[in-house]
CSV table of C-alpha atoms in Angstrom, one decimal:
chain,number,residue,atom,x,y,z
A,1,MET,CA,15.3,-1.2,-12.3
A,2,LEU,CA,12.8,0.9,-10.0
A,3,PRO,CA,11.9,3.8,-12.1
A,4,ILE,CA,11.4,7.4,-9.2
A,5,PRO,CA,7.9,7.7,-9.7
A,6,ALA,CA,8.4,11.8,-8.7
A,7,ALA,CA,11.0,14.2,-8.5
A,8,GLY,CA,11.5,16.0,-4.3
A,9,ARG,CA,13.5,14.1,-1.8
A,10,LEU,CA,12.5,10.7,-0.5
A,11,VAL,CA,11.4,9.6,2.1
A,12,ALA,CA,10.9,5.6,2.5
A,13,VAL,CA,10.0,3.0,0.4
A,14,HIS,CA,8.5,1.0,2.6
A,15,GLY,CA,7.5,-2.8,2.0
A,16,GLN,CA,11.3,-4.1,1.3
A,17,ASP,CA,10.7,-7.4,3.3
A,18,ALA,CA,7.5,-8.5,1.8
A,19,ALA,CA,9.4,-7.6,-2.3
A,20,ARG,CA,12.3,-9.6,-0.7
A,21,ALA,CA,9.4,-12.7,0.2
A,22,VAL,CA,8.0,-13.2,-2.9
A,23,PRO,CA,9.5,-16.1,-4.7
A,24,GLY,CA,11.9,-15.7,-7.5
A,25,ILE,CA,13.4,-12.4,-6.1
A,26,THR,CA,17.1,-13.5,-5.2
A,27,ALA,CA,17.4,-9.0,-4.3
A,28,LEU,CA,16.6,-5.8,-3.9
A,29,GLU,CA,19.1,-2.6,-3.7
A,30,ILE,CA,17.8,0.3,-3.0
A,31,SER,CA,20.3,2.9,-4.6
A,32,ILE,CA,19.9,6.3,-2.7
A,33,ARG,CA,18.9,6.9,0.6
A,34,PRO,CA,16.2,8.5,2.6
A,35,GLY,CA,16.7,12.5,2.5
A,36,GLY,CA,18.8,12.0,-1.4
A,37,ASP,CA,17.1,14.2,-4.3
A,38,VAL,CA,15.1,12.1,-6.4
A,39,ARG,CA,14.4,13.5,-10.1
A,40,PRO,CA,12.5,10.5,-12.5
A,41,LEU,CA,14.5,10.1,-16.0
A,42,PRO,CA,14.9,12.0,-18.4
A,43,GLU,CA,14.9,15.4,-16.1
A,44,GLY,CA,18.1,12.5,-13.1
A,45,ASP,CA,19.9,10.5,-14.4
A,46,ARG,CA,19.4,7.6,-12.2
A,47,TYR,CA,17.0,4.7,-10.9
A,48,LEU,CA,15.9,4.1,-7.4
A,49,GLY,CA,17.1,1.0,-7.3
A,50,PHE,CA,17.0,-2.7,-9.3
A,51,LEU,CA,14.8,-5.9,-8.7
A,52,PHE,CA,16.8,-9.3,-9.4
A,53,ALA,CA,14.9,-12.2,-10.1
A,54,ARG,CA,15.4,-15.9,-10.5
A,55,GLY,CA,13.1,-18.0,-12.6
A,56,PRO,CA,12.8,-21.2,-15.0
A,57,SER,CA,11.1,-19.1,-17.5
A,58,PRO,CA,11.4,-15.3,-18.9
A,59,ALA,CA,7.1,-15.7,-17.8
A,60,GLN,CA,8.3,-15.9,-13.9
A,61,VAL,CA,11.0,-14.2,-13.8
A,62,GLU,CA,8.5,-11.0,-15.2
A,63,HIS,CA,5.9,-11.7,-12.8
A,64,ALA,CA,8.1,-12.2,-9.9
A,65,LEU,CA,9.1,-9.1,-10.5
A,66,ARG,CA,5.7,-7.5,-11.5
A,67,SER,CA,4.7,-8.4,-8.0
A,68,ALA,CA,7.4,-7.5,-5.6
A,69,HIS,CA,7.7,-4.5,-7.1
A,70,SER,CA,3.5,-4.0,-6.4
A,71,HIS,CA,4.8,-4.5,-3.1
A,72,LEU,CA,6.6,-1.8,-2.7
A,73,ASP,CA,5.4,2.0,-2.0
A,74,ILE,CA,8.1,4.6,-2.8
A,75,GLU,CA,7.4,7.8,-0.4
A,76,ILE,CA,8.4,11.1,-2.1
A,77,ASP,CA,8.3,14.1,0.0
A,78,LEU,CA,7.2,16.2,-3.6
A,79,ASP,CA,9.5,19.6,-3.8
């Protein structure tokens, strides 16, 4: 799950190609379109999107998810 870092309007999610290229990452889905209103939980009702990974151990899956997430730059026009 990709949390929403701040309330506002989503401008873009940069770094998606780099995140998808991380070994072990099987998919990245952004579920809010640019221009959509975003609110972090608990005020909001959804996540920005989802990262999926596979690996031979839970530690390697966690490492892939954290590494991929670090490539994402979420641009939000703040309220």
